[in-house]
Amino acid sequence: METENWFKLKKYPHIGYHITKLDYNWVKEYISNPRKIQTHSFLPYIHKCIKQRKFRADPARTDKTPTKKRFRKKGGKERHIHFASHLDSLIFSYYNNLLSTAYEEFIKQKNFNDSVVAYRKIPIYPGSQNNKCNIEFAKSTFDFIKK
């Protein structure tokens, strides 16, 4: 069964039922109907806090370790993750796909295609499956400046 690129199934636990590939037809019909989305009751996000360890250079110490490296101090970073329900995430994905397509068209019409690069998937070259990263954007900027 062929599905569209916005139909990405998630496996995390949430309130409600998991959605499978067999649900694709009714999900697409439901999501693509603006009247149903207007009356859709979105479920609350489930919140999870992920703690990551960080070892940053200690600005209070100017001396070096025996291996001539800077001393590091332990720290932590908390990332707050919010999970939408499975149907809600597909609704967000569907409308994100519609908005992204319209946004790309708008940028092309206004000749902003080479200027606006943030939060976009821009192929490395036409027809490429891989997209540019910040290194390629920086290189193209420096090449433009050199001209």
GROMACS .gro file of C-alpha atoms in nm:
model
  147
    1MET     CA    1   0.000   0.000   0.000
    2GLU     CA    2   0.145   0.334  -0.108
    3THR     CA    3   0.109   0.618   0.142
    4GLU     CA    4   0.197   0.985   0.127
    5ASN     CA    5   0.506   1.127   0.294
    6TRP     CA    6   0.307   1.300   0.572
    7PHE     CA    7   0.171   0.963   0.691
    8LYS     CA    8   0.443   0.867   0.941
    9LEU     CA    9   0.344   0.617   1.206
   10LYS     CA   10   0.470   0.668   1.561
   11LYS     CA   11   0.523   0.395   1.819
   12TYR     CA   12   0.542   0.593   2.144
   13PRO     CA   13   0.276   0.529   2.411
   14HIS     CA   14  -0.008   0.781   2.430
   15ILE     CA   15  -0.375   0.809   2.514
   16GLY     CA   16  -0.583   0.644   2.244
   17TYR     CA   17  -0.516   0.379   1.986
   18HIS     CA   18  -0.211   0.329   1.769
   19ILE     CA   19  -0.266   0.396   1.402
   20THR     CA   20  -0.155   0.135   1.148
   21LYS     CA   21  -0.116   0.133   0.771
   22LEU     CA   22  -0.460  -0.025   0.749
   23ASP     CA   23  -0.607   0.299   0.890
   24TYR     CA   24  -0.460   0.512   0.609
   25ASN     CA   25  -0.783   0.556   0.409
   26TRP     CA   26  -1.007   0.673   0.693
   27VAL     CA   27  -0.727   0.888   0.841
   28LYS     CA   28  -0.670   1.062   0.508
   29GLU     CA   29  -1.043   1.118   0.460
   30TYR     CA   30  -1.077   1.254   0.815
   31ILE     CA   31  -0.768   1.476   0.809
   32SER     CA   32  -0.829   1.625   0.465
   33ASN     CA   33  -1.182   1.735   0.563
   34PRO     CA   34  -1.157   2.093   0.705
   35ARG     CA   35  -1.497   2.064   0.876
   36LYS     CA   36  -1.386   1.761   1.073
   37ILE     CA   37  -1.063   1.931   1.174
   38GLN     CA   38  -1.253   2.240   1.294
   39THR     CA   39  -1.448   2.023   1.537
   40HIS     CA   40  -1.165   1.782   1.621
   41SER     CA   41  -1.086   1.760   1.993
   42PHE     CA   42  -0.709   1.758   2.023
   43LEU     CA   43  -0.575   1.552   2.312
   44PRO     CA   44  -0.326   1.702   2.559
   45TYR     CA   45   0.043   1.648   2.501
   46ILE     CA   46   0.226   1.396   2.713
   47HIS     CA   47   0.531   1.561   2.866
   48LYS     CA   48   0.865   1.394   2.926
   49CYS     CA   49   1.185   1.554   3.052
   50ILE     CA   50   1.512   1.413   2.918
   51LYS     CA   51   1.826   1.498   3.113
   52GLN     CA   52   2.153   1.504   2.923
   53ARG     CA   53   2.496   1.528   3.078
   54LYS     CA   54   2.715   1.815   2.961
   55PHE     CA   55   3.085   1.868   3.018
   56ARG     CA   56   3.168   2.229   2.947
   57ALA     CA   57   3.502   2.406   2.975
   58ASP     CA   58   3.538   2.556   3.322
   59PRO     CA   59   3.593   2.933   3.279
   60ALA     CA   60   3.704   2.964   3.644
   61ARG     CA   61   4.015   2.753   3.583
   62THR     CA   62   4.298   2.868   3.361
   63ASP     CA   63   4.534   2.577   3.430
   64LYS     CA   64   4.542   2.265   3.216
   65THR     CA   65   4.506   1.894   3.282
   66PRO     CA   66   4.815   1.668   3.266
   67THR     CA   67   4.721   1.597   2.903
   68LYS     CA   68   4.722   1.973   2.834
   69LYS     CA   69   4.345   2.002   2.799
   70ARG     CA   70   4.114   2.246   2.972
   71PHE     CA   71   3.939   2.139   3.288
   72ARG     CA   72   3.573   2.064   3.242
   73LYS     CA   73   3.283   2.109   3.478
   74LYS     CA   74   2.989   1.876   3.494
   75GLY     CA   75   2.652   2.015   3.417
   76GLY     CA   76   2.319   1.907   3.290
   77LYS     CA   77   2.071   2.008   3.029
   78GLU     CA   78   1.703   1.934   3.047
   79ARG     CA   79   1.507   1.887   2.727
   80HIS     CA   80   1.131   1.906   2.759
   81ILE     CA   81   0.970   1.674   2.505
   82HIS     CA   82   0.596   1.689   2.433
   83PHE     CA   83   0.424   1.406   2.247
   84ALA     CA   84   0.099   1.459   2.057
   85SER     CA   85  -0.151   1.175   2.022
   86HIS     CA   86  -0.110   0.959   1.715
   87LEU     CA   87  -0.402   1.109   1.523
   88ASP     CA   88  -0.309   1.464   1.629
   89SER     CA   89   0.049   1.414   1.510
   90LEU     CA   90  -0.081   1.301   1.170
   91ILE     CA   91  -0.303   1.611   1.152
   92PHE     CA   92  -0.001   1.831   1.228
   93SER     CA   93   0.206   1.643   0.971
   94TYR     CA   94  -0.061   1.672   0.699
   95TYR     CA   95  -0.109   2.047   0.741
   96ASN     CA   96   0.265   2.102   0.777
   97ASN     CA   97   0.305   1.934   0.439
   98LEU     CA   98   0.040   2.161   0.283
   99LEU     CA   99   0.191   2.476   0.434
  100SER     CA  100   0.547   2.380   0.336
  101THR     CA  101   0.443   2.323  -0.024
  102ALA     CA  102   0.263   2.659  -0.040
  103TYR     CA  103   0.559   2.830   0.129
  104GLU     CA  104   0.806   2.684  -0.123
  105GLU     CA  105   0.587   2.807  -0.411
  106PHE     CA  106   0.565   3.154  -0.257
  107ILE     CA  107   0.943   3.173  -0.217
  108LYS     CA  108   0.997   3.069  -0.579
  109GLN     CA  109   0.748   3.329  -0.707
  110LYS     CA  110   0.912   3.610  -0.508
  111ASN     CA  111   1.267   3.507  -0.612
  112PHE     CA  112   1.370   3.444  -0.250
  113ASN     CA  113   1.482   3.090  -0.327
  114ASP     CA  114   1.854   3.161  -0.278
  115SER     CA  115   1.805   3.395   0.019
  116VAL     CA  116   1.572   3.215   0.258
  117VAL     CA  117   1.738   2.893   0.373
  118ALA     CA  118   1.623   2.839   0.734
  119TYR     CA  119   1.394   2.546   0.815
  120ARG     CA  120   1.384   2.424   0.456
  121LYS     CA  121   1.487   2.106   0.281
  122ILE     CA  122   1.695   2.219  -0.014
  123PRO     CA  123   1.856   1.948  -0.232
  124ILE     CA  124   2.234   1.962  -0.274
  125TYR     CA  125   2.179   1.965  -0.650
  126PRO     CA  126   1.858   1.933  -0.858
  127GLY     CA  127   1.720   1.580  -0.834
  128SER     CA  128   1.933   1.485  -0.531
  129GLN     CA  129   1.783   1.280  -0.249
  130ASN     CA  130   2.016   1.447   0.004
  131ASN     CA  131   1.958   1.797   0.138
  132LYS     CA  132   2.204   2.073   0.214
  133CYS     CA  133   2.338   2.119   0.566
  134ASN     CA  134   2.475   2.435   0.725
  135ILE     CA  135   2.823   2.362   0.582
  136GLU     CA  136   2.693   2.369   0.224
  137PHE     CA  137   2.494   2.686   0.295
  138ALA     CA  138   2.805   2.852   0.436
  139LYS     CA  139   3.012   2.744   0.134
  140SER     CA  140   2.757   2.882  -0.112
  141THR     CA  141   2.750   3.209   0.086
  142PHE     CA  142   3.130   3.242   0.072
  143ASP     CA  143   3.128   3.154  -0.300
  144PHE     CA  144   2.868   3.427  -0.357
  145ILE     CA  145   3.079   3.681  -0.167
  146LYS     CA  146   3.393   3.590  -0.366
  147LYS     CA  147   3.217   3.665  -0.698
   0.00000   0.00000   0.00000
